[in-house]
mmCIF file of C-alpha atoms and ligand atoms in Angstrom:
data_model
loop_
_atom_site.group_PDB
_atom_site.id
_atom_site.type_symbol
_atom_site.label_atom_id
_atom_site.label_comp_id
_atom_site.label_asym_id
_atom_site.label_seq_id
_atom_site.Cartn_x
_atom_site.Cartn_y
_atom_site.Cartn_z
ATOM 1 C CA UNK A 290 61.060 148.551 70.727
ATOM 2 C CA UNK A 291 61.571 146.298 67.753
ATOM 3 C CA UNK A 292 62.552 142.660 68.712
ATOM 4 C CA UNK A 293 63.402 139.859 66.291
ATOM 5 C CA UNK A 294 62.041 136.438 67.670
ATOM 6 C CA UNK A 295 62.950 133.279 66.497
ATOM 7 C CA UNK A 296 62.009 129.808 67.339
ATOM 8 C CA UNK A 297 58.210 129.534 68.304
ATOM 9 C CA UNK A 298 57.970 126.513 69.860
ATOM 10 C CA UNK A 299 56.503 125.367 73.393
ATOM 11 C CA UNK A 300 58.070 127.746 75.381
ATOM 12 C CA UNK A 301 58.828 130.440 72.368
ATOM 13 C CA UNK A 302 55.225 131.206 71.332
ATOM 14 C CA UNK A 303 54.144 132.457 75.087
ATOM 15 C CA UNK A 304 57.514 134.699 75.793
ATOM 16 C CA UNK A 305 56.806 135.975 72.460
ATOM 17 C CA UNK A 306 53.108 136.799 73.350
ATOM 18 C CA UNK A 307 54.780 138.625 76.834
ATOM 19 C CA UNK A 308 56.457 140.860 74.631
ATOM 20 C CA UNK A 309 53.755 141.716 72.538
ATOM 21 C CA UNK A 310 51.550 142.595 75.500
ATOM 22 C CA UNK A 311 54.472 144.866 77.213
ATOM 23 C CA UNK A 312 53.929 146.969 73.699
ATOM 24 C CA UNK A 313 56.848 145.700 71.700
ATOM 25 C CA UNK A 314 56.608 145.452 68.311
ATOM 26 C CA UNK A 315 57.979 141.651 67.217
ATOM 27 C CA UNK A 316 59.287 140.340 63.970
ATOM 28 C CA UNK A 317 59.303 136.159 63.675
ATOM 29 C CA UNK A 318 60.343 133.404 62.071
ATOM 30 C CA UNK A 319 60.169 129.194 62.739
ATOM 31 C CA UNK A 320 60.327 126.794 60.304
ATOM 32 C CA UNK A 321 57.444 125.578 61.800
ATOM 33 C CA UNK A 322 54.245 127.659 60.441
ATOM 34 C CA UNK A 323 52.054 127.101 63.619
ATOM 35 C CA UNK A 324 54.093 128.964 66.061
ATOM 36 C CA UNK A 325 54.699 132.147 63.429
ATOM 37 C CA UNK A 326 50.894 132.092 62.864
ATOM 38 C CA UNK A 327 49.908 131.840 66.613
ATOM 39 C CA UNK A 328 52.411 134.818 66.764
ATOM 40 C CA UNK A 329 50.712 137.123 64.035
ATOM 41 C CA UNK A 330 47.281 136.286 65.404
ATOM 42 C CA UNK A 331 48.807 138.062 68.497
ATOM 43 C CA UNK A 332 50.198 140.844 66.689
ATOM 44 C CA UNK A 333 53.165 139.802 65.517
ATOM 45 C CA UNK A 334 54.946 140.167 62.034
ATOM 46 C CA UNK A 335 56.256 137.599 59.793
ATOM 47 C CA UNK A 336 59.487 137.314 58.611
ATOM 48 C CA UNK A 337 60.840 134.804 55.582
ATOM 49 C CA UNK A 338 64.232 133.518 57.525
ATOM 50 C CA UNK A 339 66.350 134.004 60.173
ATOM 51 C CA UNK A 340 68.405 136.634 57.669
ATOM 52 C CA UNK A 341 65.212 138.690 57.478
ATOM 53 C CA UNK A 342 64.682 139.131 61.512
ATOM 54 C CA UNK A 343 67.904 139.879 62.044
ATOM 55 C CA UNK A 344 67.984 142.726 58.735
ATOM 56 C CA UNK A 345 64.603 144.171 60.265
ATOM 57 C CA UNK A 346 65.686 144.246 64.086
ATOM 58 C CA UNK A 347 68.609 145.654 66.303
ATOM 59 C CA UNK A 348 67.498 142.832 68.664
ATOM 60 C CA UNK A 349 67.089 139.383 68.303
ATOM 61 C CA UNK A 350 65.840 136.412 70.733
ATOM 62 C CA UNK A 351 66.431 133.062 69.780
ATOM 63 C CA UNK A 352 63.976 130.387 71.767
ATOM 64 C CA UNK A 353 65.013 127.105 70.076
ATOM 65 C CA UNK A 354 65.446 123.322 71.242
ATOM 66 C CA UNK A 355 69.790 122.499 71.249
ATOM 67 C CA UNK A 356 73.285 124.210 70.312
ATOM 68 C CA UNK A 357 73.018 122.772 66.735
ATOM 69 C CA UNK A 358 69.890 124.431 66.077
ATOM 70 C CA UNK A 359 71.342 127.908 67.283
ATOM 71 C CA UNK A 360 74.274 127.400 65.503
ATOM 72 C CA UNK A 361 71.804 126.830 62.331
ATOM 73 C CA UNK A 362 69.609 130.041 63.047
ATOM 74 C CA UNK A 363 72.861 132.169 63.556
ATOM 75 C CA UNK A 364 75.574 131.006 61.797
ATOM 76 C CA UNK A 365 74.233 129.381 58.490
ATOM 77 C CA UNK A 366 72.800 130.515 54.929
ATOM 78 C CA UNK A 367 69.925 132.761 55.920
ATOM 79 C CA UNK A 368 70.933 133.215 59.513
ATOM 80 C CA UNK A 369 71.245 135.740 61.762
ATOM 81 C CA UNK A 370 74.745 137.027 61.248
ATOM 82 C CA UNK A 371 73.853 137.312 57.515
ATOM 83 C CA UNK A 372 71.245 140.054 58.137
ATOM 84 C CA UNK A 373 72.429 141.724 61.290
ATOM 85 C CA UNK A 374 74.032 145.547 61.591
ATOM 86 C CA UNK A 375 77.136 145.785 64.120
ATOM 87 C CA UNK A 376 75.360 146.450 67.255
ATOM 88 C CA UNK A 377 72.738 144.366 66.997
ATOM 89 C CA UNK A 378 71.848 142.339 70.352
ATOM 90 C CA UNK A 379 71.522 138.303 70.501
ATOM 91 C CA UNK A 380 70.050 136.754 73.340
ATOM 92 C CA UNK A 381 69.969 132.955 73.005
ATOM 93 C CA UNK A 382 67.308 132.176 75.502
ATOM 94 C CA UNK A 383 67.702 128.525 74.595
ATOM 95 C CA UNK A 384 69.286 125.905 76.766
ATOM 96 C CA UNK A 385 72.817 124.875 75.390
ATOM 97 C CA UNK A 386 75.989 123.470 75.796
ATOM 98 C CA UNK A 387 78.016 126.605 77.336
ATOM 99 C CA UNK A 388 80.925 126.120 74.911
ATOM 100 C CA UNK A 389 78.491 126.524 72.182
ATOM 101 C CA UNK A 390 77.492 129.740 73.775
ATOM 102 C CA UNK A 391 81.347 130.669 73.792
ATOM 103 C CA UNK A 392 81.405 129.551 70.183
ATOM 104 C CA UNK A 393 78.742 131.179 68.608
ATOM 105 C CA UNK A 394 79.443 134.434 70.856
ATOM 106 C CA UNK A 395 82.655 134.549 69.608
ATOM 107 C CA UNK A 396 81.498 134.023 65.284
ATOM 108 C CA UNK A 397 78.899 137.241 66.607
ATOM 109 C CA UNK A 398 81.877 139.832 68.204
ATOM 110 C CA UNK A 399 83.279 139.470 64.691
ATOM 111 C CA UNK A 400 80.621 140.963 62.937
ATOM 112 C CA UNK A 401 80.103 143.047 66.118
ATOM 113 C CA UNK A 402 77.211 141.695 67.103
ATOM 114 C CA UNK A 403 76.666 141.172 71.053
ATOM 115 C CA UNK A 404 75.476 138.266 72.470
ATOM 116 C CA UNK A 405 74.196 136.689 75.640
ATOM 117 C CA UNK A 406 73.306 133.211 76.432
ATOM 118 C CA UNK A 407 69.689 133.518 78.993
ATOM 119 C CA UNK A 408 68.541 130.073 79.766
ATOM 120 C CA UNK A 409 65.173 129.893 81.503
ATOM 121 C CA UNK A 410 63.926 127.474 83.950
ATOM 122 C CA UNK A 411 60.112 127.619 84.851
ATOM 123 C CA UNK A 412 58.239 125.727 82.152
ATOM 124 C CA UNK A 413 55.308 125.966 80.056
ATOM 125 C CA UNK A 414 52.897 127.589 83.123
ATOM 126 C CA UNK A 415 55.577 130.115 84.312
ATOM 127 C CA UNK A 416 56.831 131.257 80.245
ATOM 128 C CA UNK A 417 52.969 131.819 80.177
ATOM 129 C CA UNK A 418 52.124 134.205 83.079
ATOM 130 C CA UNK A 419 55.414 135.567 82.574
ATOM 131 C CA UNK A 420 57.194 134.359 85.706
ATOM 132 C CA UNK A 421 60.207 132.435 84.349
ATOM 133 C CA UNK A 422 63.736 132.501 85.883
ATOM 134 C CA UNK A 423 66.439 133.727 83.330
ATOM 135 C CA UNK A 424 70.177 133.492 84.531
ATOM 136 C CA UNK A 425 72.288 135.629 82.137
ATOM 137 C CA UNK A 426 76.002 134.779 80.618
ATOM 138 C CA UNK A 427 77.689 137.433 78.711
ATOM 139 C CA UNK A 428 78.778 141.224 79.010
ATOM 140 C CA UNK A 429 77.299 142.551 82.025
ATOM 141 C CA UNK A 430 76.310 146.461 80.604
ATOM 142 C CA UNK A 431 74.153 144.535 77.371
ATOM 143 C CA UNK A 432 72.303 142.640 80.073
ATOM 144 C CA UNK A 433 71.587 145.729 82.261
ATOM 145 C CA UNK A 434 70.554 147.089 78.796
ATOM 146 C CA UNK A 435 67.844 144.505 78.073
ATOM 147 C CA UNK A 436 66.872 143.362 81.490
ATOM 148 C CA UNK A 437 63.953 145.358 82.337
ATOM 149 C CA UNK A 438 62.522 146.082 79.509
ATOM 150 C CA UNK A 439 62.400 143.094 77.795
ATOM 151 C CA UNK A 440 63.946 139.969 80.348
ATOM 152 C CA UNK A 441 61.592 140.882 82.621
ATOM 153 C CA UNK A 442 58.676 141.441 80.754
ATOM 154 C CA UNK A 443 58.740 137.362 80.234
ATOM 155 C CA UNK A 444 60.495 136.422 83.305
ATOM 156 C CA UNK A 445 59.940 136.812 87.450
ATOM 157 C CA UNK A 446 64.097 137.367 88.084
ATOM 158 C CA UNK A 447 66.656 137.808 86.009
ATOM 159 C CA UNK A 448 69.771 136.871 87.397
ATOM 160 C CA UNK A 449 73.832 138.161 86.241
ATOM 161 C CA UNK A 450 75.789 135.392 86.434
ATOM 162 C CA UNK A 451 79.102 135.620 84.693
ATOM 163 C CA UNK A 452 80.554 136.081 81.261
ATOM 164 C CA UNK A 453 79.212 134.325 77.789
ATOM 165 C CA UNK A 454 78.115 130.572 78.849
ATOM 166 C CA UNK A 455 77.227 131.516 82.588
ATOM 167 C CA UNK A 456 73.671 131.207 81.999
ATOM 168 C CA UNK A 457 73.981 127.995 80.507
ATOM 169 C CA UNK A 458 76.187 126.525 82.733
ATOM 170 C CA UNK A 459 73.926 127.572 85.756
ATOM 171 C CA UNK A 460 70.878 125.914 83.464
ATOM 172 C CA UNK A 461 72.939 122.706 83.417
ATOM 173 C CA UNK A 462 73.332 122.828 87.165
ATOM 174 C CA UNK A 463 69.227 123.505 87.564
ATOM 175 C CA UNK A 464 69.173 120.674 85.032
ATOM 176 C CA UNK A 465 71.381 117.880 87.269
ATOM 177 C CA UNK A 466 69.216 119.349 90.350
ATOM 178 C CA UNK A 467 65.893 118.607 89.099
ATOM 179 C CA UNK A 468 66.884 115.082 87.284
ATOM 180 C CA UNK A 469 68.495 113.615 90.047
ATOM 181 C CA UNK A 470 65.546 114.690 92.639
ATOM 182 C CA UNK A 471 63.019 113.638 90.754
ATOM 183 C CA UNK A 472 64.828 110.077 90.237
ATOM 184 C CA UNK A 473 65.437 110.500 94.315
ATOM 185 C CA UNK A 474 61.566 111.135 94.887
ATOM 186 C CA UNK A 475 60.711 108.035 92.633
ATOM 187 C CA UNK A 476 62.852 105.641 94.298
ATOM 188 C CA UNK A 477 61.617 106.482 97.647
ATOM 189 C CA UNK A 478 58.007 106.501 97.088
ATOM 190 C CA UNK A 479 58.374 103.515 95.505
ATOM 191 C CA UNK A 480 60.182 101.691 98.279
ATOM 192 C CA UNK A 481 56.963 103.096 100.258
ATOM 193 C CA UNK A 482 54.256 101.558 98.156
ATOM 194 C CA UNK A 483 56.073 97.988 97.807
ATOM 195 C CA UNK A 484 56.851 97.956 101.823
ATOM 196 C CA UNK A 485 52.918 98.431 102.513
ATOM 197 C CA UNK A 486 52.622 102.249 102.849
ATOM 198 C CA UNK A 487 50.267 104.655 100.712
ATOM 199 C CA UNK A 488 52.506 106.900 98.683
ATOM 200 C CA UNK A 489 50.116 109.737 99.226
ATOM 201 C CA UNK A 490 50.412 109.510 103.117
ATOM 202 C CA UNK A 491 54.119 109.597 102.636
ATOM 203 C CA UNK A 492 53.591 112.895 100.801
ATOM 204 C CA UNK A 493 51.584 114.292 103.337
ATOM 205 C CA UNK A 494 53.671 112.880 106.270
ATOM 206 C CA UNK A 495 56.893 114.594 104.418
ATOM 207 C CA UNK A 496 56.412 117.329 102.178
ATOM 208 C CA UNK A 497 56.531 120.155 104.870
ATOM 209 C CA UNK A 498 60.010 118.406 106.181
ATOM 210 C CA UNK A 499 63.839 118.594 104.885
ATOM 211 C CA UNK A 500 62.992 116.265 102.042
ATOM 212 C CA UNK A 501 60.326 118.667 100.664
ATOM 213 C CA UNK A 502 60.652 120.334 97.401
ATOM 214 C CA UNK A 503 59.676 122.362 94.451
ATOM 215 C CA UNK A 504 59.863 118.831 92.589
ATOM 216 C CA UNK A 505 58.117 116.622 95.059
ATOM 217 C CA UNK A 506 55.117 118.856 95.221
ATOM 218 C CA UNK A 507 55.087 119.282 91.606
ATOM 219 C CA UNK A 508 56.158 115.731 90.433
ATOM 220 C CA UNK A 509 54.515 113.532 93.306
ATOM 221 C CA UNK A 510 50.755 114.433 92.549
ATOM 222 C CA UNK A 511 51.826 112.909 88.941
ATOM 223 C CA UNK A 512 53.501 110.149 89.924
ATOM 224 C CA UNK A 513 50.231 109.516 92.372
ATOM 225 C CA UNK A 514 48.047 109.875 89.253
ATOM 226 C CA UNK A 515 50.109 108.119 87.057
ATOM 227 C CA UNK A 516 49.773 111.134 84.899
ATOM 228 C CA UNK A 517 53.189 111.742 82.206
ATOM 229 C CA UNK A 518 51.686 114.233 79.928
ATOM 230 C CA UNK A 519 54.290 116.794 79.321
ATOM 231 C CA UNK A 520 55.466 119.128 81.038
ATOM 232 C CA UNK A 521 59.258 118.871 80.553
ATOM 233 C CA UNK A 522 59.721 115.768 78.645
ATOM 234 C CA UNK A 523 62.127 112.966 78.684
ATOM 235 C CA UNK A 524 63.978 113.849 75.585
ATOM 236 C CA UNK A 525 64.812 117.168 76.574
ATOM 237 C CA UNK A 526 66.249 116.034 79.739
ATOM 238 C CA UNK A 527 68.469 113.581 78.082
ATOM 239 C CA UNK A 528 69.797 116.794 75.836
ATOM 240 C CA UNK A 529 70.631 119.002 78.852
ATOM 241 C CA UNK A 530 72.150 116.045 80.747
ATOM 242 C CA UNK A 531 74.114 115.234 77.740
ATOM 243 C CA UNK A 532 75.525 118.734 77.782
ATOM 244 C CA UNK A 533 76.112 118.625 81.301
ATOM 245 C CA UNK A 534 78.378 115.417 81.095
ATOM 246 C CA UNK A 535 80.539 116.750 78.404
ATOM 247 C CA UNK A 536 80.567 119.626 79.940
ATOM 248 C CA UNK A 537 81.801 117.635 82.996
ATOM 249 C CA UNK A 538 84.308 115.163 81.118
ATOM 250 C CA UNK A 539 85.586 118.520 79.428
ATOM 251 C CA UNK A 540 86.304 120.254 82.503
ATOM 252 C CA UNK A 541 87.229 117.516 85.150
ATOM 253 C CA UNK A 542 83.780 117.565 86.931
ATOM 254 C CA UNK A 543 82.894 114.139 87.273
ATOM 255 C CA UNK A 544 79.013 113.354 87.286
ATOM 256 C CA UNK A 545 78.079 109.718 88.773
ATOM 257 C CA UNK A 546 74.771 110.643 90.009
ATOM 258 C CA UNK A 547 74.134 112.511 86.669
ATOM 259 C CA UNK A 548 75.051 109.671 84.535
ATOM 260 C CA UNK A 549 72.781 107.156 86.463
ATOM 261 C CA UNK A 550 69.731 108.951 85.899
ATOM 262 C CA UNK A 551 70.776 109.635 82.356
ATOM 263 C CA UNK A 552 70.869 105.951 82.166
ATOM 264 C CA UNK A 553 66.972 105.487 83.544
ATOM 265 C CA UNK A 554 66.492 108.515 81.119
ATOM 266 C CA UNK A 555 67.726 106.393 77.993
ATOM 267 C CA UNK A 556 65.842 103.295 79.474
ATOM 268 C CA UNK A 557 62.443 105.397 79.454
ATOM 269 C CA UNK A 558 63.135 106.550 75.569
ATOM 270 C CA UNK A 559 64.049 102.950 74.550
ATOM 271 C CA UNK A 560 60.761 101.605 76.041
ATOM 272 C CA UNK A 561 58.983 104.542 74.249
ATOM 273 C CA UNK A 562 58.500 106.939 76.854
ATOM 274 C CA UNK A 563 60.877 109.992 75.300
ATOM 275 C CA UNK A 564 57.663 111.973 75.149
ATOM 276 C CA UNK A 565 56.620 111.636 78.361
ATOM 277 C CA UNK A 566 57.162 114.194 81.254
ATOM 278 C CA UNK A 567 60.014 113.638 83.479
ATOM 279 C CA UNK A 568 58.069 112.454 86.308
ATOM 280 C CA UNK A 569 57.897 109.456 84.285
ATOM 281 C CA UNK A 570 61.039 108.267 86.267
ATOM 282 C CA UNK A 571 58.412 106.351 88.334
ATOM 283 C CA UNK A 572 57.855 104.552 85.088
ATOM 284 C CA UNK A 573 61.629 103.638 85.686
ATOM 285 C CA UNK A 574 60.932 102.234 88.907
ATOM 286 C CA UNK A 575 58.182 100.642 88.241
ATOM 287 C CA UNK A 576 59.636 98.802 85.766
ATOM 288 C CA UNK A 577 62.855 97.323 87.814
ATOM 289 C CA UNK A 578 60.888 96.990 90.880
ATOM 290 C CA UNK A 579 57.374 95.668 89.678
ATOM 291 C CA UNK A 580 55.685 98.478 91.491
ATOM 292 C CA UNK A 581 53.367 101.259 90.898
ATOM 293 C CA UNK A 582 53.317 104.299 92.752
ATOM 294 C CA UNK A 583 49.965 105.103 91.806
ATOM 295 C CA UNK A 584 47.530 105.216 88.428
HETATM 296 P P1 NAD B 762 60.153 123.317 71.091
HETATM 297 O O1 NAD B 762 60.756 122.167 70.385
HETATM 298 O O2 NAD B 762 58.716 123.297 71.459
HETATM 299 O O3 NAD B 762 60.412 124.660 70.238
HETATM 300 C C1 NAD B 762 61.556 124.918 69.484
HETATM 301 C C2 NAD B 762 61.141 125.669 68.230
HETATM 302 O O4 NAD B 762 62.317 125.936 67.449
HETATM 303 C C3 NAD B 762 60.198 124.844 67.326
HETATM 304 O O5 NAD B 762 59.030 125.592 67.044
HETATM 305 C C4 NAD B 762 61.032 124.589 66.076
HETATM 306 O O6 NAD B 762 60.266 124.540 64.881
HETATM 307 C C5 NAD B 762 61.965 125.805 66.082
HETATM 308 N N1 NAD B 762 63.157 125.594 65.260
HETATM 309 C C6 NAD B 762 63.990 124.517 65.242
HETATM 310 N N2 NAD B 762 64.971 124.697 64.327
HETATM 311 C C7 NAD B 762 64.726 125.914 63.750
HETATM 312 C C8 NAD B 762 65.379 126.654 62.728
HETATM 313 N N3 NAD B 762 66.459 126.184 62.104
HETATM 314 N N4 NAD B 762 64.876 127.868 62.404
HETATM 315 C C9 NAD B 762 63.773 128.367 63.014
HETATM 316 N N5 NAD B 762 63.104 127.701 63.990
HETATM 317 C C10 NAD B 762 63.586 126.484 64.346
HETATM 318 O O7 NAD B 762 61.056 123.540 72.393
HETATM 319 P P2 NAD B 762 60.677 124.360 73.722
HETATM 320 O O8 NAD B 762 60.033 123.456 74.711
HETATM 321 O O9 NAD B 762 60.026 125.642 73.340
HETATM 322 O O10 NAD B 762 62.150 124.627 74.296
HETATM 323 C C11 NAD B 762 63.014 125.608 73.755
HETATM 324 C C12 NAD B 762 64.254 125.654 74.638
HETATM 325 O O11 NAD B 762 63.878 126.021 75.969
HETATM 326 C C13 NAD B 762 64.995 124.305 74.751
HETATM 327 O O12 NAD B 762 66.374 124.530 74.773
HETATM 328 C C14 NAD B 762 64.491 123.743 76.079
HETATM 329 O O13 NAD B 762 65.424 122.859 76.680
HETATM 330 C C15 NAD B 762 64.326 125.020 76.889
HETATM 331 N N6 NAD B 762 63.358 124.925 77.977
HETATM 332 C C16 NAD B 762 62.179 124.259 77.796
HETATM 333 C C17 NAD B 762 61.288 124.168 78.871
HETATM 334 C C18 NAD B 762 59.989 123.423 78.720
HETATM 335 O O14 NAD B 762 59.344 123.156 79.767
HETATM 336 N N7 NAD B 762 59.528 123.101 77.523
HETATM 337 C C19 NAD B 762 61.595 124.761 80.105
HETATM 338 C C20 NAD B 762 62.777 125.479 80.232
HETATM 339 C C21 NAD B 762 63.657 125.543 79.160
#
């Protein structure tokens, strides 16, 4: 199959290379040139704009970093919607605001192009070996259409979960999940470490308990470490927390534990730190408590 792929950034260049292997034939664009020549040394094609992918291909995945950027790639001078055939197929695999989801869905259906929004969760290591989660927002028969074939070919699961802006809005809820236990797992190993007790016995004593988790055994070693190389960095935490307290405000979902890690989030980025990993939250701590966790 021909796919369009646009935005080949961190996460874009691997899921491109996924699709490649599974025998598809790809057509890119970025205005970056190091992702679109990574691609072509793969076997990928080079396309001149967004236009051009979308003129060459009846399907189109867009990979890129916030909802103005999609809004940029699909709706702008060059974009996709200027290039595309009625039936063409958008999946935004991007993580957005869900009401830009709706938004842009809505500009596609009227040049009767069908879109859906399929977030990914998973990272660098997992868009790599192919093993990322997608959840899906959108019409329910294009997602049976594309799921095997091509969702799966770059993730582990892909999971139906509602109409256009689903997928996003069950990305936002990943997003709070992971923020607000990785600020939980800083606090508390640094209450250890200032009260006397080594941080990695506390691992050891309670990773296999009720307060193990996905996060603590991947974030812990790297708070131990004092290790912050991305990873998921600060920055793009702040933007999905950002979209999940509008999205909040907007709907009457009020956020307090959100917004209080958002606020160690803008502390980190003020000191410097927007490039770090996550994790860095024990940077956070450390700073308001005098105390390392480890480093
Ligand atoms: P990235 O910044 O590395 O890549 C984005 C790419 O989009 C860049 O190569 C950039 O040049 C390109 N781009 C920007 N504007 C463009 C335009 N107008 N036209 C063409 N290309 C354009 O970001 P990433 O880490 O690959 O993340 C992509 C998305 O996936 C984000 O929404 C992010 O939140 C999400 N995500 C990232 C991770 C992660 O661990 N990095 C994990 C899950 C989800």
């Amino acid at each position: 199959m021909k796919i369009g792929f646009i935005g080949l950034g961190i996460m874009g260049r691997p899921m491109a290379k996924n699709l490649l292997k599974a025998g598809h034939e790809l057509v890119v664009y970025d205005v970056v040139r190091a992702g679109v020549d990574e691609a072509v040394a793969a076997g990928a094609k080079a396309a001149p704009s967004s236009k051009a992918v979308a003129q060459d291909c009846g399907i189109v995945i867009t990979m890129l970093p916030n909802s103005p950027h999609v809004k940029t790639v699909v709706l702008e001078k060059d974009g996709v919607l200027e290039g595309a055939k009625p039936g063409t197929i958008l999946i935004d695999m991007s993580s957005i605001a869900p009401g830009a989801s709706q938004e842009i869905a809505k500009a596609c259906a009227q040049k009767g192009v069908k879109m859906i929004d399929a977030p990914v969760s998973g990272g660098e290591p997992k868009a790599v070996d192919g093993s990322l989660s997608i959840m899906v927002g959108g019409d329910k028969a294009v997602f049976e259409q594309v799921k095997d074939d091509i969702l799966l070919k770059m993730g582990a699961s892909a999971v139906y979960c509602g109409e256009i802006g689903a997928g996003n809005t069950t990305k936002l809820a990943n997003q709070v999940v992971v923020a607000c236990n990785i600020a939980a797992v800083a606090e508390a190993f640094t209450l250890a470490k200032k009260a006397g007790v080594d941080p990695a016995l506390v691992f050891d004593a309670i990773k296999g308990g009720l307060a193990g988790s996905t996060v603590m055994n991947a974030k812990v070693p790297m708070m131990l470490d004092g290790n912050f190389n991305p990873g998921f960095k600060v920055d793009l935490h702040i933007k999905d927390l950002n979209n999940a307290l509008e999205t909040g405000h907007a709907i009457g979902s009020p956020l307090p534990l959100t917004a209080a890690v958002m606020e160690m989030f803008q502390t980190l980025r003020a000191d410097g730190r927007g490039q770090d990993d996550h994790s860095s939250l024990a940077n956070y701590y450390a700073k308001v408590s005098g105390t390392k966790i480890g480093g």
